[in-house]
mmCIF file of C-alpha atoms in Angstrom:
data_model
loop_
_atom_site.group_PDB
_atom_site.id
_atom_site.type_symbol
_atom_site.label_atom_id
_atom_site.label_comp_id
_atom_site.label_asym_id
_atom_site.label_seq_id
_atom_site.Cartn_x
_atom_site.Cartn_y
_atom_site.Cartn_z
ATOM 1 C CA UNK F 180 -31.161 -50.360 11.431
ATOM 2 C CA UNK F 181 -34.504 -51.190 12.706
ATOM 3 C CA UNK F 182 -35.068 -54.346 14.575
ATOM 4 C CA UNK F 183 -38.392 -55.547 16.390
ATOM 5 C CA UNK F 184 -38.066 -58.351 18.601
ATOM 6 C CA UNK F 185 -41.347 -60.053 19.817
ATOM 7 C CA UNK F 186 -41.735 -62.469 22.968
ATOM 8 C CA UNK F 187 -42.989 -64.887 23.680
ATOM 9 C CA UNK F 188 -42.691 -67.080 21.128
ATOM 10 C CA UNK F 189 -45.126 -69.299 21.265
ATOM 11 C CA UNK F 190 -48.075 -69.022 24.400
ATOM 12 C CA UNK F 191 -49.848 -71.900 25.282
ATOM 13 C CA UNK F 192 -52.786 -70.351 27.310
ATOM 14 C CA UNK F 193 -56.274 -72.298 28.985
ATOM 15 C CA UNK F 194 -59.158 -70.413 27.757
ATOM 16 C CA UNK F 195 -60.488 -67.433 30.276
ATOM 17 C CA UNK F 196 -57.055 -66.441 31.217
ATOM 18 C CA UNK F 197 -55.286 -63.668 30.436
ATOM 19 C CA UNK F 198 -51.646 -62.769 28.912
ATOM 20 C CA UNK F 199 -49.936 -60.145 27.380
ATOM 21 C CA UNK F 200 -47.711 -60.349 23.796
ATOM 22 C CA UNK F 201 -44.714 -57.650 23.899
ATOM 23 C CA UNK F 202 -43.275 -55.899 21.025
ATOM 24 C CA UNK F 203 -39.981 -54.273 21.234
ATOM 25 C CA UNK F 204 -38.573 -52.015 18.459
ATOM 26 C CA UNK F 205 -34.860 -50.408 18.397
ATOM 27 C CA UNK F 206 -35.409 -47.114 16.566
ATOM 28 C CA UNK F 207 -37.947 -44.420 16.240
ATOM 29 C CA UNK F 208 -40.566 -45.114 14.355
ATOM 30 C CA UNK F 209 -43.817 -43.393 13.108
ATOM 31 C CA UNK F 210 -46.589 -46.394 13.106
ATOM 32 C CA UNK F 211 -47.337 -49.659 14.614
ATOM 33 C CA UNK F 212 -49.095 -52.812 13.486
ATOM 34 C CA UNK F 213 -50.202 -55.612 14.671
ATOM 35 C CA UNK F 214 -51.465 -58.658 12.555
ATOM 36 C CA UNK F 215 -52.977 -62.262 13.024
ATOM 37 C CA UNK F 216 -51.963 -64.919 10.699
ATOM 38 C CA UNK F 217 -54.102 -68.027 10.883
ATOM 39 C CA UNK F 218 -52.479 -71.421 9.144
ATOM 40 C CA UNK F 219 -52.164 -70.842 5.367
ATOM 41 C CA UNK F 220 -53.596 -67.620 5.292
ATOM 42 C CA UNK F 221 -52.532 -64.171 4.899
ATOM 43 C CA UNK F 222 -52.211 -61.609 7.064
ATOM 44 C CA UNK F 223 -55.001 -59.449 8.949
ATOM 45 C CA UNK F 224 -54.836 -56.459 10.232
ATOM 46 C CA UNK F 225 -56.114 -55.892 13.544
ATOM 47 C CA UNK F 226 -55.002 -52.789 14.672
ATOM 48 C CA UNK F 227 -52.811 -48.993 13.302
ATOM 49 C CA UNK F 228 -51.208 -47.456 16.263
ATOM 50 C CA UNK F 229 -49.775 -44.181 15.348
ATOM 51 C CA UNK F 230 -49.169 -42.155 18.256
ATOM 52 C CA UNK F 231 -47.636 -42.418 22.234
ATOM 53 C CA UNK F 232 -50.503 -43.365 24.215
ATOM 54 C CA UNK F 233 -52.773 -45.010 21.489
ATOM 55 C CA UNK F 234 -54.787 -47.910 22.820
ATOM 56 C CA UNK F 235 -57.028 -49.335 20.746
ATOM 57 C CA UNK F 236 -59.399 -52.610 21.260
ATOM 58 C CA UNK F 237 -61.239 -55.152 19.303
ATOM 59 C CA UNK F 238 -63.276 -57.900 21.225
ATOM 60 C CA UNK F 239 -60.979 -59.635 23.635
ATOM 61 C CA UNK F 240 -57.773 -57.970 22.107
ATOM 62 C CA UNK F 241 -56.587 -54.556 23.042
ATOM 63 C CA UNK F 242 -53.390 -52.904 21.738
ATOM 64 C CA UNK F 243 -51.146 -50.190 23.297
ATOM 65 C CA UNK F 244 -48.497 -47.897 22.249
ATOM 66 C CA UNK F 245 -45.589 -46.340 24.343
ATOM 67 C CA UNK F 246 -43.055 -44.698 22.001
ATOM 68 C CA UNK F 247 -40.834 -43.695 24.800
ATOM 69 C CA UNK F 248 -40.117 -46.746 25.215
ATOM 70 C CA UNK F 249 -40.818 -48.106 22.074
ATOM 71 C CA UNK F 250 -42.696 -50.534 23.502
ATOM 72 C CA UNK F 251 -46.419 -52.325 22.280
ATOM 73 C CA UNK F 252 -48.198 -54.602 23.943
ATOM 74 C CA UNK F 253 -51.382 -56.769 22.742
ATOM 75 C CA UNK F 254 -53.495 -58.358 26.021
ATOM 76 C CA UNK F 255 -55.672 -60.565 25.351
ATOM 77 C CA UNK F 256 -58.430 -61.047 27.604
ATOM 78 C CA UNK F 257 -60.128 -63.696 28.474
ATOM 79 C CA UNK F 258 -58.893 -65.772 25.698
ATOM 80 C CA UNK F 259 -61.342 -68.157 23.708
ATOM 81 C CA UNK F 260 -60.033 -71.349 21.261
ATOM 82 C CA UNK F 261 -61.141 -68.827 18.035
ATOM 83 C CA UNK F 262 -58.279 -66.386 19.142
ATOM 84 C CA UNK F 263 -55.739 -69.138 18.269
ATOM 85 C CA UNK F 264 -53.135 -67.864 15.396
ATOM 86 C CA UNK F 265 -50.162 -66.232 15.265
ATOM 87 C CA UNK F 266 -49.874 -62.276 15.534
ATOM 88 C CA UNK F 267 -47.236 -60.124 14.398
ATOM 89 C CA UNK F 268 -45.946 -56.406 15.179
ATOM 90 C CA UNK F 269 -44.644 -54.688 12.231
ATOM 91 C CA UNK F 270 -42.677 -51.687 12.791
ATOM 92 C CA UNK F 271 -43.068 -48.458 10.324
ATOM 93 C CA UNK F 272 -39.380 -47.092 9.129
ATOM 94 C CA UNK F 273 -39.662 -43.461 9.971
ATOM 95 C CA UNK F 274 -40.578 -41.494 7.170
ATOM 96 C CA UNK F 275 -40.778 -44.402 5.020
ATOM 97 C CA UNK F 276 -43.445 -46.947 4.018
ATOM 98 C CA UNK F 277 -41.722 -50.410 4.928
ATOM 99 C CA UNK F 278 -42.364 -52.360 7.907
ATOM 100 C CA UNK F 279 -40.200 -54.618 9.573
ATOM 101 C CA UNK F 280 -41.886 -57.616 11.228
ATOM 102 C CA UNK F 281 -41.265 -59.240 14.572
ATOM 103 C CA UNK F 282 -40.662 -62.526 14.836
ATOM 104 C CA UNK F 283 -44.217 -63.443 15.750
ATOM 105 C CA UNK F 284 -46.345 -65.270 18.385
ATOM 106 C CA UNK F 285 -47.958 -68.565 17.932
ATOM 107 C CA UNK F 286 -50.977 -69.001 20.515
ATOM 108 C CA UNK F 287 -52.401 -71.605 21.455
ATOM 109 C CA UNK F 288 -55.828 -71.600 23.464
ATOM 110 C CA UNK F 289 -56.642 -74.966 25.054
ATOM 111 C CA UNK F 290 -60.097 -75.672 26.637
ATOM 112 C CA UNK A 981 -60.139 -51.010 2.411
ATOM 113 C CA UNK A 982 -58.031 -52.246 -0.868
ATOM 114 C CA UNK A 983 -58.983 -56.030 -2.167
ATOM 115 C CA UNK A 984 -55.916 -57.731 -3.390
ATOM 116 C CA UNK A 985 -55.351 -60.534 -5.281
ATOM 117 C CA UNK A 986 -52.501 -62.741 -6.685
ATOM 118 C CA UNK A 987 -52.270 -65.588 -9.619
ATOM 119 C CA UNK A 988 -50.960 -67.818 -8.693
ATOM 120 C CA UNK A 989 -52.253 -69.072 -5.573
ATOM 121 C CA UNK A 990 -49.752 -71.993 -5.132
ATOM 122 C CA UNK A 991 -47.292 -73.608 -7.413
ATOM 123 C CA UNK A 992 -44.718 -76.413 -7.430
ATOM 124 C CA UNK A 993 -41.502 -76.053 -9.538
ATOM 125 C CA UNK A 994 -38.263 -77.360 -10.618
ATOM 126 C CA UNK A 995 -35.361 -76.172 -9.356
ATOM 127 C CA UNK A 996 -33.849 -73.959 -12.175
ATOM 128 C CA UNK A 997 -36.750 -72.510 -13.897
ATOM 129 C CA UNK A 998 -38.588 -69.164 -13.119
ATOM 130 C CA UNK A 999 -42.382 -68.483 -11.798
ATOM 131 C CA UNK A 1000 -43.923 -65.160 -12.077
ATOM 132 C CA UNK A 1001 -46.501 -64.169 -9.436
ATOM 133 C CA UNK A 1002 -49.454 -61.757 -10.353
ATOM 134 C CA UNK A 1003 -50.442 -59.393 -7.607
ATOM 135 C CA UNK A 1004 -53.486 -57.007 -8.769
ATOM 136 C CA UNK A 1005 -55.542 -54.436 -6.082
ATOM 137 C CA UNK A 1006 -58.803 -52.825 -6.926
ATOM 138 C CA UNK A 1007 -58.117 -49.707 -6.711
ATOM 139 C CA UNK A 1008 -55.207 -47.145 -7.642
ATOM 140 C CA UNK A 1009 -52.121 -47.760 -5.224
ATOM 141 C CA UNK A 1010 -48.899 -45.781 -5.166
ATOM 142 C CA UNK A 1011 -47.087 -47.804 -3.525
ATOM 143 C CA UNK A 1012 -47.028 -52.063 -4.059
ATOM 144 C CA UNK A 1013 -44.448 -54.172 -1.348
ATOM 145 C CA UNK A 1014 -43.237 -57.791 -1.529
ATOM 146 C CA UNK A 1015 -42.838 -60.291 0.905
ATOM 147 C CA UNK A 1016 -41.214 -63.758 1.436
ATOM 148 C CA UNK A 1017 -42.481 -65.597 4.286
ATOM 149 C CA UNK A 1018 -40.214 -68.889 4.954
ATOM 150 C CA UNK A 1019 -41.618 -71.811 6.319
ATOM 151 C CA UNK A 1020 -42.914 -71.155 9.862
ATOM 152 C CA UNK A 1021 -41.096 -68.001 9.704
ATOM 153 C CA UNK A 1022 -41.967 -64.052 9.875
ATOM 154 C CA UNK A 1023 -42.192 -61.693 6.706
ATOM 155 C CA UNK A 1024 -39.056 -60.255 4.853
ATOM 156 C CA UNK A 1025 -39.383 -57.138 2.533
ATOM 157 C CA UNK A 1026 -37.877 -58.245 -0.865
ATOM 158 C CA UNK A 1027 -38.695 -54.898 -2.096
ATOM 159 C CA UNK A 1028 -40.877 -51.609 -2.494
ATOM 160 C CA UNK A 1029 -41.912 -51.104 -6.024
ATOM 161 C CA UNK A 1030 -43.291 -47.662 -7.521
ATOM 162 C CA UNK A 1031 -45.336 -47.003 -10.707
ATOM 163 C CA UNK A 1032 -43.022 -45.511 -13.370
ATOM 164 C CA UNK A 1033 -39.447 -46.480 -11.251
ATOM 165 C CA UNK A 1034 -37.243 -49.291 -10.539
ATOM 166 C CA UNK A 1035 -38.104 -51.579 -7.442
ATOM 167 C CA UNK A 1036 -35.990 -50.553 -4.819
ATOM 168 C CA UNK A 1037 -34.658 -53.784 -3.121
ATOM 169 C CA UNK A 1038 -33.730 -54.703 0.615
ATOM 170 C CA UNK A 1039 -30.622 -55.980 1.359
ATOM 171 C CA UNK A 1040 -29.909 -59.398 0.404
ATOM 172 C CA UNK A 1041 -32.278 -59.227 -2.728
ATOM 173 C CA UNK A 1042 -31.304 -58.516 -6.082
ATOM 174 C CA UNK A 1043 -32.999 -57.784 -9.188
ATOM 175 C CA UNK A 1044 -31.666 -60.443 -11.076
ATOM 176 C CA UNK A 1045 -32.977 -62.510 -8.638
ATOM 177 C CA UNK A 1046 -36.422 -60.644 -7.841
ATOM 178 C CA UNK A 1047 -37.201 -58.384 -10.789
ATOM 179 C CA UNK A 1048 -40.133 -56.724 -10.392
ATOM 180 C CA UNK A 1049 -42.568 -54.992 -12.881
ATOM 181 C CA UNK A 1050 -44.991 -51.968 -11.714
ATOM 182 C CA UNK A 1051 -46.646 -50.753 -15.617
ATOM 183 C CA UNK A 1052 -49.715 -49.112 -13.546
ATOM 184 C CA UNK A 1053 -50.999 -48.152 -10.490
ATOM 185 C CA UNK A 1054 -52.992 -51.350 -9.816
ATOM 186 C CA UNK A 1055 -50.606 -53.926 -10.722
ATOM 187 C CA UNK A 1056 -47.076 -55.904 -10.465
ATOM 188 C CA UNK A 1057 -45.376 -58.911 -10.666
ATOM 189 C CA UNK A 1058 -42.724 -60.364 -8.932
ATOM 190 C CA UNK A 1059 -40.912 -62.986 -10.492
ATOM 191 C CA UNK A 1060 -38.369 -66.016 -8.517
ATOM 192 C CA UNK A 1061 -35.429 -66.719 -10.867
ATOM 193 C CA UNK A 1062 -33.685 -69.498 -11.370
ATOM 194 C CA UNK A 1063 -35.067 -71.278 -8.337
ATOM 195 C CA UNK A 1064 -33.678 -73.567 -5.753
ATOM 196 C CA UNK A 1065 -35.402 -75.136 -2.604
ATOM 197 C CA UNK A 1066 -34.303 -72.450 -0.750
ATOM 198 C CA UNK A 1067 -36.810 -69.944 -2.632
ATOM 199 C CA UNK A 1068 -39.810 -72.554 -1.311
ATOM 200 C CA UNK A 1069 -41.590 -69.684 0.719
ATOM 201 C CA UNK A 1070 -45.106 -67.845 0.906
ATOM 202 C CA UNK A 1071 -44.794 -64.561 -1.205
ATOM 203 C CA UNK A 1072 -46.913 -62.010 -0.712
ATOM 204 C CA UNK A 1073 -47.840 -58.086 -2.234
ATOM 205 C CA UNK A 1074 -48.985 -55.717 0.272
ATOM 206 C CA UNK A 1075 -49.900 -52.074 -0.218
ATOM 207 C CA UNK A 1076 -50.360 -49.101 1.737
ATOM 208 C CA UNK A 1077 -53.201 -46.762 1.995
ATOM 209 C CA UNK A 1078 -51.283 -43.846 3.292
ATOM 210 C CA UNK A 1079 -52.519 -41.893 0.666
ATOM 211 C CA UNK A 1080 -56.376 -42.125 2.520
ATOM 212 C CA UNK A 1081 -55.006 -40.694 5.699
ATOM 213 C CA UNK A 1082 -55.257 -44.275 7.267
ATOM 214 C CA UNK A 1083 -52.252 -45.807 6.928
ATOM 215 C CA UNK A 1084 -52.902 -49.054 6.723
ATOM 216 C CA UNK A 1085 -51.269 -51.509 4.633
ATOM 217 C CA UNK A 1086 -52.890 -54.482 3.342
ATOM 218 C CA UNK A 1087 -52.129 -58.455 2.096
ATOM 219 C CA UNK A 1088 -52.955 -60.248 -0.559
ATOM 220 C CA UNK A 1089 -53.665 -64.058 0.084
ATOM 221 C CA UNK A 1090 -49.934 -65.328 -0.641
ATOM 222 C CA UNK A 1091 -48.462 -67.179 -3.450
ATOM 223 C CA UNK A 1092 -46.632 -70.460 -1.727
ATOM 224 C CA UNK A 1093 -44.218 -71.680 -3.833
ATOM 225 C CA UNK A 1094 -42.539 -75.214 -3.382
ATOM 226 C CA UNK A 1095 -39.201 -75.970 -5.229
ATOM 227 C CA UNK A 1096 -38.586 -79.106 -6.160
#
């Protein structure tokens, strides 16, 4: 069974500083997502990593993919108040189309 | 990308009846997903539902529960039977765009349902 466990939590972060949101999956798996959920709204995607090695980056967000260790990280650099949300991993089922989500991370960017 | 949308947005019900949720994309889809989201919680896969086949369901959902509809390629419906205040949650359809080489899978806005 697939499982993705996500730390931290929650992040309470001052803005400029950097930090790094892990994303730990049990099983091989064929694609990675990761997703920012602002409060009572949907879900956005922000980035499809689909092989070992993929890095991809958006503005002050940049997402990585180790398969070997099935392992993905999203760093957020110098974080700004607009960057507050929660993100998600989701996890691709090999050979399938579901995702399993991680549990999520709620940041919080404070002046 | 695909634009999804779902009817209805938000609803309040009484414990015991039934509310059927809308989810319709703009363009053809072959595969539709549904999703409960519990308060302040991540997202669960109720089920994966196919054009022209029953919904295959995840464990701990059941059709009597969940059934699902899928008549076309751009549309399905999920519907919450028999409700208690445990169903209160934000559902939501996704689909997946595998079939453009992207992969991506996409939300609709939610349905949040309250159970009274």
């Amino acid at each position: 069974e697939l499982k993705v466990e996500q730390n931290p939590l929650f992040l309470s972060m001052q803005e400029g500083k950097n930090y790094t949101i892990y994303c730990n999956y049990s099983t091989t798996s064929d694609r990675l997502y990761w997703y920012r959920q602002d409060p009572g709204k949907s879900l956005e995607s922000l980035f499809v990593l689909l092989s070992n090695g993929a890095v991809k980056q958006e503005g002050r967000l940049m997402a990585s993919l180790d398969t070997k260790a099935r392992l993905s990280t999203l760093h957020i650099t110098a974080a700004v108040h607009d960057l507050s949300a929660t993100y998600f991993c989701a996890v691709g089922y090999y050979n399938t189309d579901k995702l399993i989500f991680g549990t999520g991370t709620r940041l919080q960017v404070f002046p | 990308s695909a634009v999804i949308s779902q009817k209805p947005s938000r609803d309040i019900c009484q414990r015991g009846t039934s509310l059927t949720i809308q989810c319709q994309v703009d363009s053809q889809v072959t595969m539709m997903f549904w999703y409960r989201q519990q308060p302040g919680q991540s997202l669960t896969l109720i089920a994966t539902a196919n054009q022209g086949s029953e919904a295959t369901y995840e464990s701990g959902f059941v059709i009597d529960k969940f059934p699902i509809s899928r008549p076309n390629l751009t549309f399905s419906t999920l519907t919450v039977s028999n409700m208690s205040p445990e169903d209160s949650s934000i559902y939501l359809c996704s689909v997946d765009n595998t079939g453009t080489g992207t992969s991506e899978q996409y939300f609709g806005p939610g349905t949040r349902l309250t159970v009274t």
